[in-house]
Amino acid sequence: MVKTIHNIIRLPIIYLTVIIDVLRQKRFLKKYISPYVNEASTKNDGSFTSKDFDKINNYYGLGVPSILGEAFCKLRGIPMSDKERWVSTCQGVTTGLFDDFFDDLKLPKELIVQMIEHPEDIRPQSSNEKLFLDFYLITLMKAKHPELIKKHSILVKKAQIESIEQENSAISLTRIKEITRSKGGNSVLFYRVAFDHPLAKGEEEALFQLGSIMQLENDIFDIYKDLKKGISTLPTSLSKASELRDFYTQEMIKLIMLSYKMNYPKRQIRRFLDQVIFVINIGFTCLDLFQELEKHEGIFNSSLFNRKQLICDMGR
């Protein structure tokens, strides 16, 4: 009972901390990143879309530094430096543009590898490619560990290619879990190497698990979009919302257990978990919606429901 009351008291403090982190990042985006993006918009050949703009300002460019980046800093007990914020933000900017290489532009795999390993040698063929290369080069220039950035970029690319298997409706649940884990885990480790301090003992395992559950949460909120595209994820494939909720809960418990094995002071681990679990908990709002839908049909078959029923407004 005392622990529950303590957690309730802490919740507004956690929420306020997250809001402050987000507002700080918004100011950074407006001051330093918007000039690059606005210039790209004036010379746009159509490959840089409003969707990309939204990803930079309201999703990856905002969330990667203000949620994940700040969590990494709380874990180590040292605030984010200006240089680290630049690197983390540029990583966020390039993430959405990188996704376009697979989803929209369908660039050859060999070209994507060249852009990652030798960006200075590439002549961009579109506005999207140019903006990606501009921010990726800034990332490498400002990062303390540019070779680690390249290494983990390749791992993220590999996971993206593996995820194409999810377009096959016959894919097994086991393989879906493997791909979800690889895609999310490698992405979070990619964002982690933007920071100067080395990985502590046990940190790689914990952060890989964090990425796994964050990718699952993303799939939960993207269920309608993935359903329409014919992409098999755990939310589109499981027939019981309760089964999805149980798996999500187990993954969160595993994250907590792995986090306390990291070689950091427990106080800093708690602050890290406060930051990330605050975000992960939002997934339960969507899972509540799915279970309500299941009550009416007796089964959770996402194809039975319409857009309004399936989409949960994460912002709200």
PDB file of C-alpha atoms in Angstrom:
ATOM      1  CA  MET A   1       0.000   0.000   0.000  1.00  0.00           C
ATOM      2  CA  VAL A   2       2.789   2.410   0.969  1.00  0.00           C
ATOM      3  CA  LYS A   3       4.648   1.565  -2.250  1.00  0.00           C
ATOM      4  CA  THR A   4       1.506   2.223  -4.317  1.00  0.00           C
ATOM      5  CA  ILE A   5       1.005   5.634  -2.697  1.00  0.00           C
ATOM      6  CA  HIS A   6       4.683   6.431  -3.258  1.00  0.00           C
ATOM      7  CA  ASN A   7       4.348   5.579  -6.963  1.00  0.00           C
ATOM      8  CA  ILE A   8       1.211   7.719  -7.300  1.00  0.00           C
ATOM      9  CA  ILE A   9       3.053  10.672  -5.746  1.00  0.00           C
ATOM     10  CA  ARG A  10       6.024  10.190  -8.095  1.00  0.00           C
ATOM     11  CA  LEU A  11       3.908   9.983 -11.258  1.00  0.00           C
ATOM     12  CA  PRO A  12       3.302  13.776 -11.644  1.00  0.00           C
ATOM     13  CA  ILE A  13       7.027  14.374 -11.113  1.00  0.00           C
ATOM     14  CA  ILE A  14       7.902  11.834 -13.825  1.00  0.00           C
ATOM     15  CA  TYR A  15       5.326  13.380 -16.158  1.00  0.00           C
ATOM     16  CA  LEU A  16       6.656  16.897 -15.537  1.00  0.00           C
ATOM     17  CA  THR A  17      10.224  15.726 -16.168  1.00  0.00           C
ATOM     18  CA  VAL A  18       9.244  14.202 -19.513  1.00  0.00           C
ATOM     19  CA  ILE A  19       7.377  17.381 -20.522  1.00  0.00           C
ATOM     20  CA  ILE A  20      10.413  19.533 -19.671  1.00  0.00           C
ATOM     21  CA  ASP A  21      12.675  17.213 -21.710  1.00  0.00           C
ATOM     22  CA  VAL A  22      10.304  17.378 -24.702  1.00  0.00           C
ATOM     23  CA  LEU A  23      10.010  21.175 -24.575  1.00  0.00           C
ATOM     24  CA  ARG A  24      13.797  21.525 -24.399  1.00  0.00           C
ATOM     25  CA  GLN A  25      14.127  19.371 -27.513  1.00  0.00           C
ATOM     26  CA  LYS A  26      11.423  21.321 -29.346  1.00  0.00           C
ATOM     27  CA  ARG A  27      13.404  24.505 -28.796  1.00  0.00           C
ATOM     28  CA  PHE A  28      16.527  22.805 -30.132  1.00  0.00           C
ATOM     29  CA  LEU A  29      14.688  21.615 -33.244  1.00  0.00           C
ATOM     30  CA  LYS A  30      13.298  25.066 -33.928  1.00  0.00           C
ATOM     31  CA  LYS A  31      16.636  26.833 -33.476  1.00  0.00           C
ATOM     32  CA  TYR A  32      19.057  24.436 -35.162  1.00  0.00           C
ATOM     33  CA  ILE A  33      17.234  21.859 -37.284  1.00  0.00           C
ATOM     34  CA  SER A  34      14.378  23.847 -38.830  1.00  0.00           C
ATOM     35  CA  PRO A  35      16.710  26.016 -40.966  1.00  0.00           C
ATOM     36  CA  TYR A  36      18.087  22.861 -42.680  1.00  0.00           C
ATOM     37  CA  VAL A  37      14.613  21.390 -43.162  1.00  0.00           C
ATOM     38  CA  ASN A  38      13.108  24.634 -44.440  1.00  0.00           C
ATOM     39  CA  GLU A  39      15.903  25.022 -46.987  1.00  0.00           C
ATOM     40  CA  ALA A  40      15.347  21.427 -48.133  1.00  0.00           C
ATOM     41  CA  SER A  41      11.647  22.165 -48.541  1.00  0.00           C
ATOM     42  CA  THR A  42      12.329  25.075 -50.900  1.00  0.00           C
ATOM     43  CA  LYS A  43      14.448  22.829 -53.152  1.00  0.00           C
ATOM     44  CA  ASN A  44      12.255  19.771 -52.813  1.00  0.00           C
ATOM     45  CA  ASP A  45      11.814  17.492 -55.837  1.00  0.00           C
ATOM     46  CA  GLY A  46       8.826  15.781 -54.229  1.00  0.00           C
ATOM     47  CA  SER A  47      10.725  12.992 -52.455  1.00  0.00           C
ATOM     48  CA  PHE A  48      10.686  14.923 -49.160  1.00  0.00           C
ATOM     49  CA  THR A  49       7.053  14.841 -48.030  1.00  0.00           C
ATOM     50  CA  SER A  50       4.891  16.284 -45.270  1.00  0.00           C
ATOM     51  CA  LYS A  51       5.120  12.846 -43.642  1.00  0.00           C
ATOM     52  CA  ASP A  52       8.902  13.257 -43.434  1.00  0.00           C
ATOM     53  CA  PHE A  53       8.507  16.731 -41.965  1.00  0.00           C
ATOM     54  CA  ASP A  54       6.172  15.329 -39.305  1.00  0.00           C
ATOM     55  CA  LYS A  55       8.616  12.516 -38.456  1.00  0.00           C
ATOM     56  CA  ILE A  56      11.373  15.058 -37.856  1.00  0.00           C
ATOM     57  CA  ASN A  57       9.406  17.538 -35.758  1.00  0.00           C
ATOM     58  CA  ASN A  58       6.913  15.356 -33.923  1.00  0.00           C
ATOM     59  CA  TYR A  59       8.299  11.839 -33.859  1.00  0.00           C
ATOM     60  CA  TYR A  60      11.898  10.705 -34.330  1.00  0.00           C
ATOM     61  CA  GLY A  61      13.634  14.091 -34.253  1.00  0.00           C
ATOM     62  CA  LEU A  62      11.681  14.955 -31.124  1.00  0.00           C
ATOM     63  CA  GLY A  63      11.333  11.625 -29.332  1.00  0.00           C
ATOM     64  CA  VAL A  64      14.754  10.050 -29.852  1.00  0.00           C
ATOM     65  CA  PRO A  65      16.686  12.737 -27.900  1.00  0.00           C
ATOM     66  CA  SER A  66      13.960  13.779 -25.442  1.00  0.00           C
ATOM     67  CA  ILE A  67      12.798  10.289 -24.448  1.00  0.00           C
ATOM     68  CA  LEU A  68      15.554   7.768 -25.211  1.00  0.00           C
ATOM     69  CA  GLY A  69      18.490  10.160 -25.070  1.00  0.00           C
ATOM     70  CA  GLU A  70      17.408  11.640 -21.757  1.00  0.00           C
ATOM     71  CA  ALA A  71      16.833   8.114 -20.407  1.00  0.00           C
ATOM     72  CA  PHE A  72      20.416   7.166 -21.292  1.00  0.00           C
ATOM     73  CA  CYS A  73      21.651  10.294 -19.515  1.00  0.00           C
ATOM     74  CA  LYS A  74      19.581   9.588 -16.400  1.00  0.00           C
ATOM     75  CA  LEU A  75      21.064   6.096 -16.366  1.00  0.00           C
ATOM     76  CA  ARG A  76      24.649   7.370 -16.388  1.00  0.00           C
ATOM     77  CA  GLY A  77      23.841  10.264 -14.023  1.00  0.00           C
ATOM     78  CA  ILE A  78      25.293  12.989 -16.280  1.00  0.00           C
ATOM     79  CA  PRO A  79      23.196  15.483 -18.318  1.00  0.00           C
ATOM     80  CA  MET A  80      23.232  15.461 -22.110  1.00  0.00           C
ATOM     81  CA  SER A  81      25.946  17.622 -23.662  1.00  0.00           C
ATOM     82  CA  ASP A  82      25.251  19.971 -26.580  1.00  0.00           C
ATOM     83  CA  LYS A  83      27.300  17.770 -28.917  1.00  0.00           C
ATOM     84  CA  GLU A  84      25.425  14.646 -27.824  1.00  0.00           C
ATOM     85  CA  ARG A  85      22.101  16.401 -28.418  1.00  0.00           C
ATOM     86  CA  TRP A  86      23.219  17.259 -31.934  1.00  0.00           C
ATOM     87  CA  VAL A  87      24.205  13.648 -32.668  1.00  0.00           C
ATOM     88  CA  SER A  88      21.074  12.172 -31.118  1.00  0.00           C
ATOM     89  CA  THR A  89      18.839  14.634 -32.951  1.00  0.00           C
ATOM     90  CA  CYS A  90      20.532  13.996 -36.289  1.00  0.00           C
ATOM     91  CA  GLN A  91      20.057  10.277 -35.732  1.00  0.00           C
ATOM     92  CA  GLY A  92      16.359  10.933 -35.189  1.00  0.00           C
ATOM     93  CA  VAL A  93      16.135  13.032 -38.341  1.00  0.00           C
ATOM     94  CA  THR A  94      17.859  10.381 -40.461  1.00  0.00           C
ATOM     95  CA  THR A  95      15.694   7.550 -39.083  1.00  0.00           C
ATOM     96  CA  GLY A  96      12.512   8.607 -40.858  1.00  0.00           C
ATOM     97  CA  LEU A  97      14.385   9.396 -44.070  1.00  0.00           C
ATOM     98  CA  PHE A  98      16.164   6.033 -43.851  1.00  0.00           C
ATOM     99  CA  ASP A  99      12.791   4.269 -43.577  1.00  0.00           C
ATOM    100  CA  ASP A 100      11.779   5.911 -46.863  1.00  0.00           C
ATOM    101  CA  PHE A 101      14.687   4.201 -48.635  1.00  0.00           C
ATOM    102  CA  PHE A 102      12.897   0.893 -48.008  1.00  0.00           C
ATOM    103  CA  ASP A 103       9.216   1.872 -47.910  1.00  0.00           C
ATOM    104  CA  ASP A 104       8.894   4.493 -50.658  1.00  0.00           C
ATOM    105  CA  LEU A 105      12.049   4.960 -52.730  1.00  0.00           C
ATOM    106  CA  LYS A 106      12.923   1.231 -52.880  1.00  0.00           C
ATOM    107  CA  LEU A 107      16.642   1.975 -53.153  1.00  0.00           C
ATOM    108  CA  PRO A 108      19.029  -0.899 -53.972  1.00  0.00           C
ATOM    109  CA  LYS A 109      20.533  -2.519 -50.866  1.00  0.00           C
ATOM    110  CA  GLU A 110      24.042  -1.948 -52.180  1.00  0.00           C
ATOM    111  CA  LEU A 111      23.451   1.791 -52.495  1.00  0.00           C
ATOM    112  CA  ILE A 112      22.100   2.006 -48.940  1.00  0.00           C
ATOM    113  CA  VAL A 113      25.232   0.253 -47.645  1.00  0.00           C
ATOM    114  CA  GLN A 114      27.425   2.705 -49.573  1.00  0.00           C
ATOM    115  CA  MET A 115      25.489   5.646 -48.128  1.00  0.00           C
ATOM    116  CA  ILE A 116      26.129   4.320 -44.622  1.00  0.00           C
ATOM    117  CA  GLU A 117      29.777   3.346 -45.005  1.00  0.00           C
ATOM    118  CA  HIS A 118      30.997   6.062 -47.419  1.00  0.00           C
ATOM    119  CA  PRO A 119      28.463   8.918 -47.328  1.00  0.00           C
ATOM    120  CA  GLU A 120      31.060  11.456 -48.445  1.00  0.00           C
ATOM    121  CA  ASP A 121      31.382   9.656 -51.806  1.00  0.00           C
ATOM    122  CA  ILE A 122      27.668   9.619 -52.655  1.00  0.00           C
ATOM    123  CA  ARG A 123      26.013  12.130 -54.981  1.00  0.00           C
ATOM    124  CA  PRO A 124      22.378  12.325 -53.858  1.00  0.00           C
ATOM    125  CA  GLN A 125      19.745  11.688 -56.520  1.00  0.00           C
ATOM    126  CA  SER A 126      16.766  13.134 -54.622  1.00  0.00           C
ATOM    127  CA  SER A 127      15.911  15.696 -51.942  1.00  0.00           C
ATOM    128  CA  ASN A 128      15.293  12.862 -49.508  1.00  0.00           C
ATOM    129  CA  GLU A 129      18.742  11.375 -50.106  1.00  0.00           C
ATOM    130  CA  LYS A 130      20.430  14.783 -49.824  1.00  0.00           C
ATOM    131  CA  LEU A 131      18.786  15.598 -46.498  1.00  0.00           C
ATOM    132  CA  PHE A 132      19.665  12.147 -45.157  1.00  0.00           C
ATOM    133  CA  LEU A 133      23.310  12.512 -46.192  1.00  0.00           C
ATOM    134  CA  ASP A 134      23.537  16.062 -44.790  1.00  0.00           C
ATOM    135  CA  PHE A 135      22.362  14.978 -41.341  1.00  0.00           C
ATOM    136  CA  TYR A 136      24.210  11.657 -41.402  1.00  0.00           C
ATOM    137  CA  LEU A 137      27.487  13.457 -42.116  1.00  0.00           C
ATOM    138  CA  ILE A 138      26.802  15.858 -39.232  1.00  0.00           C
ATOM    139  CA  THR A 139      26.166  12.802 -37.033  1.00  0.00           C
ATOM    140  CA  LEU A 140      29.527  11.268 -37.927  1.00  0.00           C
ATOM    141  CA  MET A 141      31.368  14.566 -37.624  1.00  0.00           C
ATOM    142  CA  LYS A 142      30.081  15.354 -34.133  1.00  0.00           C
ATOM    143  CA  ALA A 143      29.931  11.812 -32.696  1.00  0.00           C
ATOM    144  CA  LYS A 144      32.682  10.589 -30.390  1.00  0.00           C
ATOM    145  CA  HIS A 145      32.314   7.092 -31.849  1.00  0.00           C
ATOM    146  CA  PRO A 146      31.549   7.496 -35.597  1.00  0.00           C
ATOM    147  CA  GLU A 147      32.617   3.930 -36.420  1.00  0.00           C
ATOM    148  CA  LEU A 148      30.091   2.593 -33.906  1.00  0.00           C
ATOM    149  CA  ILE A 149      27.444   4.743 -35.573  1.00  0.00           C
ATOM    150  CA  LYS A 150      28.270   3.111 -38.924  1.00  0.00           C
ATOM    151  CA  LYS A 151      28.389  -0.374 -37.416  1.00  0.00           C
ATOM    152  CA  HIS A 152      24.964  -0.066 -35.812  1.00  0.00           C
ATOM    153  CA  SER A 153      23.519   1.619 -38.904  1.00  0.00           C
ATOM    154  CA  ILE A 154      24.392  -1.540 -40.830  1.00  0.00           C
ATOM    155  CA  LEU A 155      22.684  -3.686 -38.188  1.00  0.00           C
ATOM    156  CA  VAL A 156      19.557  -1.517 -38.431  1.00  0.00           C
ATOM    157  CA  LYS A 157      19.614  -1.893 -42.219  1.00  0.00           C
ATOM    158  CA  LYS A 158      19.908  -5.654 -41.897  1.00  0.00           C
ATOM    159  CA  ALA A 159      16.910  -5.717 -39.533  1.00  0.00           C
ATOM    160  CA  GLN A 160      14.925  -3.571 -41.995  1.00  0.00           C
ATOM    161  CA  ILE A 161      15.627  -6.067 -44.774  1.00  0.00           C
ATOM    162  CA  GLU A 162      14.600  -8.977 -42.538  1.00  0.00           C
ATOM    163  CA  SER A 163      11.308  -7.231 -41.797  1.00  0.00           C
ATOM    164  CA  ILE A 164      10.320  -7.636 -45.478  1.00  0.00           C
ATOM    165  CA  GLU A 165       9.552 -11.243 -44.502  1.00  0.00           C
ATOM    166  CA  GLN A 166       6.531  -9.888 -42.631  1.00  0.00           C
ATOM    167  CA  GLU A 167       4.830  -9.259 -45.956  1.00  0.00           C
ATOM    168  CA  ASN A 168       4.450 -13.040 -46.214  1.00  0.00           C
ATOM    169  CA  SER A 169       1.145 -14.029 -44.595  1.00  0.00           C
ATOM    170  CA  ALA A 170       2.513 -17.532 -43.879  1.00  0.00           C
ATOM    171  CA  ILE A 171       5.275 -16.230 -41.588  1.00  0.00           C
ATOM    172  CA  SER A 172       5.345 -17.934 -38.169  1.00  0.00           C
ATOM    173  CA  LEU A 173       4.743 -16.175 -34.839  1.00  0.00           C
ATOM    174  CA  THR A 174       8.214 -17.222 -33.747  1.00  0.00           C
ATOM    175  CA  ARG A 175       9.801 -15.486 -36.729  1.00  0.00           C
ATOM    176  CA  ILE A 176       7.650 -12.372 -36.199  1.00  0.00           C
ATOM    177  CA  LYS A 177       8.926 -12.172 -32.613  1.00  0.00           C
ATOM    178  CA  GLU A 178      12.525 -12.563 -33.794  1.00  0.00           C
ATOM    179  CA  ILE A 179      12.193  -9.787 -36.369  1.00  0.00           C
ATOM    180  CA  THR A 180      10.379  -7.490 -33.920  1.00  0.00           C
ATOM    181  CA  ARG A 181      13.128  -8.015 -31.378  1.00  0.00           C
ATOM    182  CA  SER A 182      15.949  -7.484 -33.893  1.00  0.00           C
ATOM    183  CA  LYS A 183      14.425  -4.371 -35.450  1.00  0.00           C
ATOM    184  CA  GLY A 184      13.692  -2.663 -32.147  1.00  0.00           C
ATOM    185  CA  GLY A 185      16.776  -3.802 -30.259  1.00  0.00           C
ATOM    186  CA  ASN A 186      19.259  -2.754 -32.934  1.00  0.00           C
ATOM    187  CA  SER A 187      17.545   0.614 -33.315  1.00  0.00           C
ATOM    188  CA  VAL A 188      17.868   1.462 -29.609  1.00  0.00           C
ATOM    189  CA  LEU A 189      21.532   0.412 -29.564  1.00  0.00           C
ATOM    190  CA  PHE A 190      22.082   2.633 -32.624  1.00  0.00           C
ATOM    191  CA  TYR A 191      20.654   5.590 -30.678  1.00  0.00           C
ATOM    192  CA  ARG A 192      22.727   4.689 -27.623  1.00  0.00           C
ATOM    193  CA  VAL A 193      26.099   4.960 -29.420  1.00  0.00           C
ATOM    194  CA  ALA A 194      25.432   8.669 -29.972  1.00  0.00           C
ATOM    195  CA  PHE A 195      26.535   9.170 -26.374  1.00  0.00           C
ATOM    196  CA  ASP A 196      30.121   9.457 -25.233  1.00  0.00           C
ATOM    197  CA  HIS A 197      30.190   6.977 -22.329  1.00  0.00           C
ATOM    198  CA  PRO A 198      30.897   3.282 -23.021  1.00  0.00           C
ATOM    199  CA  LEU A 199      28.273   0.591 -22.500  1.00  0.00           C
ATOM    200  CA  ALA A 200      28.299  -0.716 -18.940  1.00  0.00           C
ATOM    201  CA  LYS A 201      28.151  -4.405 -18.096  1.00  0.00           C
ATOM    202  CA  GLY A 202      24.645  -5.700 -18.801  1.00  0.00           C
ATOM    203  CA  GLU A 203      23.559  -2.521 -20.594  1.00  0.00           C
ATOM    204  CA  GLU A 204      23.514  -3.942 -24.122  1.00  0.00           C
ATOM    205  CA  GLU A 205      21.132  -6.739 -23.095  1.00  0.00           C
ATOM    206  CA  ALA A 206      18.783  -4.366 -21.259  1.00  0.00           C
ATOM    207  CA  LEU A 207      18.686  -1.816 -24.069  1.00  0.00           C
ATOM    208  CA  PHE A 208      18.110  -4.523 -26.673  1.00  0.00           C
ATOM    209  CA  GLN A 209      15.107  -5.650 -24.614  1.00  0.00           C
ATOM    210  CA  LEU A 210      13.910  -2.038 -24.369  1.00  0.00           C
ATOM    211  CA  GLY A 211      14.032  -1.760 -28.158  1.00  0.00           C
ATOM    212  CA  SER A 212      12.133  -5.012 -28.529  1.00  0.00           C
ATOM    213  CA  ILE A 213       9.206  -3.846 -26.422  1.00  0.00           C
ATOM    214  CA  MET A 214       9.201  -0.363 -27.983  1.00  0.00           C
ATOM    215  CA  GLN A 215       8.945  -1.941 -31.441  1.00  0.00           C
ATOM    216  CA  LEU A 216       6.065  -4.090 -30.207  1.00  0.00           C
ATOM    217  CA  GLU A 217       4.356  -0.979 -28.835  1.00  0.00           C
ATOM    218  CA  ASN A 218       4.816   0.709 -32.207  1.00  0.00           C
ATOM    219  CA  ASP A 219       3.223  -2.316 -33.910  1.00  0.00           C
ATOM    220  CA  ILE A 220       0.307  -2.160 -31.470  1.00  0.00           C
ATOM    221  CA  PHE A 221      -0.452   1.424 -32.437  1.00  0.00           C
ATOM    222  CA  ASP A 222       0.186   0.753 -36.142  1.00  0.00           C
ATOM    223  CA  ILE A 223      -2.149  -2.248 -36.301  1.00  0.00           C
ATOM    224  CA  TYR A 224      -4.568  -0.722 -38.824  1.00  0.00           C
ATOM    225  CA  LYS A 225      -1.803   0.554 -41.115  1.00  0.00           C
ATOM    226  CA  ASP A 226      -0.003  -2.806 -41.054  1.00  0.00           C
ATOM    227  CA  LEU A 227      -3.263  -4.670 -41.646  1.00  0.00           C
ATOM    228  CA  LYS A 228      -3.985  -2.626 -44.777  1.00  0.00           C
ATOM    229  CA  LYS A 229      -0.431  -3.120 -46.075  1.00  0.00           C
ATOM    230  CA  GLY A 230      -0.597  -6.867 -45.482  1.00  0.00           C
ATOM    231  CA  ILE A 231       2.236  -6.786 -42.924  1.00  0.00           C
ATOM    232  CA  SER A 232       2.142  -9.528 -40.296  1.00  0.00           C
ATOM    233  CA  THR A 233       2.929  -8.341 -36.765  1.00  0.00           C
ATOM    234  CA  LEU A 234       2.006  -9.828 -33.402  1.00  0.00           C
ATOM    235  CA  PRO A 235      -1.046  -7.513 -33.064  1.00  0.00           C
ATOM    236  CA  THR A 236      -2.358  -8.495 -36.526  1.00  0.00           C
ATOM    237  CA  SER A 237      -1.618 -12.197 -35.998  1.00  0.00           C
ATOM    238  CA  LEU A 238      -2.716 -13.093 -32.455  1.00  0.00           C
ATOM    239  CA  SER A 239      -6.376 -14.037 -31.995  1.00  0.00           C
ATOM    240  CA  LYS A 240      -6.618 -13.062 -28.328  1.00  0.00           C
ATOM    241  CA  ALA A 241      -5.998  -9.525 -27.088  1.00  0.00           C
ATOM    242  CA  SER A 242      -5.343 -10.984 -23.634  1.00  0.00           C
ATOM    243  CA  GLU A 243      -2.512 -13.079 -25.116  1.00  0.00           C
ATOM    244  CA  LEU A 244      -0.966  -9.946 -26.621  1.00  0.00           C
ATOM    245  CA  ARG A 245      -1.333  -8.133 -23.290  1.00  0.00           C
ATOM    246  CA  ASP A 246       0.290 -11.019 -21.395  1.00  0.00           C
ATOM    247  CA  PHE A 247       3.241 -11.062 -23.793  1.00  0.00           C
ATOM    248  CA  TYR A 248       3.619  -7.269 -23.547  1.00  0.00           C
ATOM    249  CA  THR A 249       3.577  -7.486 -19.740  1.00  0.00           C
ATOM    250  CA  GLN A 250       6.151 -10.298 -19.712  1.00  0.00           C
ATOM    251  CA  GLU A 251       8.423  -8.266 -21.976  1.00  0.00           C
ATOM    252  CA  MET A 252       8.171  -5.290 -19.598  1.00  0.00           C
ATOM    253  CA  ILE A 253       8.999  -7.468 -16.587  1.00  0.00           C
ATOM    254  CA  LYS A 254      11.994  -8.859 -18.461  1.00  0.00           C
ATOM    255  CA  LEU A 255      13.153  -5.273 -19.181  1.00  0.00           C
ATOM    256  CA  ILE A 256      12.967  -4.381 -15.495  1.00  0.00           C
ATOM    257  CA  MET A 257      14.889  -7.506 -14.461  1.00  0.00           C
ATOM    258  CA  LEU A 258      17.623  -6.908 -17.044  1.00  0.00           C
ATOM    259  CA  SER A 259      17.840  -3.219 -16.095  1.00  0.00           C
ATOM    260  CA  TYR A 260      18.684  -4.016 -12.488  1.00  0.00           C
ATOM    261  CA  LYS A 261      21.541  -6.233 -13.703  1.00  0.00           C
ATOM    262  CA  MET A 262      23.238  -3.227 -15.334  1.00  0.00           C
ATOM    263  CA  ASN A 263      26.379  -1.945 -13.662  1.00  0.00           C
ATOM    264  CA  TYR A 264      24.908   1.404 -12.629  1.00  0.00           C
ATOM    265  CA  PRO A 265      23.745   2.703  -9.227  1.00  0.00           C
ATOM    266  CA  LYS A 266      20.181   1.541  -8.447  1.00  0.00           C
ATOM    267  CA  ARG A 267      18.983   5.124  -8.050  1.00  0.00           C
ATOM    268  CA  GLN A 268      20.042   5.907 -11.632  1.00  0.00           C
ATOM    269  CA  ILE A 269      18.455   2.690 -12.918  1.00  0.00           C
ATOM    270  CA  ARG A 270      15.160   3.697 -11.276  1.00  0.00           C
ATOM    271  CA  ARG A 271      15.283   7.087 -12.963  1.00  0.00           C
ATOM    272  CA  PHE A 272      15.987   5.390 -16.292  1.00  0.00           C
ATOM    273  CA  LEU A 273      13.042   3.023 -15.811  1.00  0.00           C
ATOM    274  CA  ASP A 274      10.768   5.906 -14.774  1.00  0.00           C
ATOM    275  CA  GLN A 275      11.499   7.556 -18.114  1.00  0.00           C
ATOM    276  CA  VAL A 276      11.062   4.557 -20.404  1.00  0.00           C
ATOM    277  CA  ILE A 277       8.219   2.742 -18.619  1.00  0.00           C
ATOM    278  CA  PHE A 278       6.221   5.970 -18.555  1.00  0.00           C
ATOM    279  CA  VAL A 279       6.226   5.748 -22.367  1.00  0.00           C
ATOM    280  CA  ILE A 280       5.822   1.967 -22.589  1.00  0.00           C
ATOM    281  CA  ASN A 281       2.785   2.082 -20.283  1.00  0.00           C
ATOM    282  CA  ILE A 282       0.915   4.036 -22.966  1.00  0.00           C
ATOM    283  CA  GLY A 283       0.712   0.758 -24.908  1.00  0.00           C
ATOM    284  CA  PHE A 284      -1.699  -0.597 -22.298  1.00  0.00           C
ATOM    285  CA  THR A 285      -4.215   2.084 -23.302  1.00  0.00           C
ATOM    286  CA  CYS A 286      -4.360   0.562 -26.764  1.00  0.00           C
ATOM    287  CA  LEU A 287      -4.452  -2.973 -25.366  1.00  0.00           C
ATOM    288  CA  ASP A 288      -7.466  -1.960 -23.256  1.00  0.00           C
ATOM    289  CA  LEU A 289      -9.181  -0.892 -26.483  1.00  0.00           C
ATOM    290  CA  PHE A 290      -8.401  -4.238 -28.132  1.00  0.00           C
ATOM    291  CA  GLN A 291      -9.825  -6.179 -25.192  1.00  0.00           C
ATOM    292  CA  GLU A 292     -13.040  -4.168 -25.331  1.00  0.00           C
ATOM    293  CA  LEU A 293     -13.369  -5.041 -29.025  1.00  0.00           C
ATOM    294  CA  GLU A 294     -12.748  -8.687 -28.222  1.00  0.00           C
ATOM    295  CA  LYS A 295     -15.644  -8.740 -25.751  1.00  0.00           C
ATOM    296  CA  HIS A 296     -18.111  -7.987 -28.552  1.00  0.00           C
ATOM    297  CA  GLU A 297     -16.773 -10.559 -31.035  1.00  0.00           C
ATOM    298  CA  GLY A 298     -15.405 -13.231 -28.687  1.00  0.00           C
ATOM    299  CA  ILE A 299     -12.138 -13.173 -30.627  1.00  0.00           C
ATOM    300  CA  PHE A 300      -9.602 -10.525 -31.546  1.00  0.00           C
ATOM    301  CA  ASN A 301      -9.357 -10.717 -35.307  1.00  0.00           C
ATOM    302  CA  SER A 302      -8.106  -7.319 -36.462  1.00  0.00           C
ATOM    303  CA  SER A 303      -9.613  -7.803 -39.935  1.00  0.00           C
ATOM    304  CA  LEU A 304     -13.100  -7.753 -38.377  1.00  0.00           C
ATOM    305  CA  PHE A 305     -12.759  -4.169 -37.168  1.00  0.00           C
ATOM    306  CA  ASN A 306     -12.754  -0.831 -38.973  1.00  0.00           C
ATOM    307  CA  ARG A 307     -10.263   2.022 -38.820  1.00  0.00           C
ATOM    308  CA  LYS A 308     -12.127   3.957 -36.131  1.00  0.00           C
ATOM    309  CA  GLN A 309     -12.318   0.894 -33.908  1.00  0.00           C
ATOM    310  CA  LEU A 310      -8.647  -0.051 -34.217  1.00  0.00           C
ATOM    311  CA  ILE A 311      -6.853   3.273 -34.121  1.00  0.00           C
ATOM    312  CA  CYS A 312      -5.916   4.575 -30.694  1.00  0.00           C
ATOM    313  CA  ASP A 313      -4.798   8.205 -30.552  1.00  0.00           C
ATOM    314  CA  MET A 314      -1.440   7.923 -28.780  1.00  0.00           C
ATOM    315  CA  GLY A 315      -1.102  11.694 -28.491  1.00  0.00           C
ATOM    316  CA  ARG A 316      -4.426  11.948 -26.700  1.00  0.00           C
TER     317      ARG A 316
END
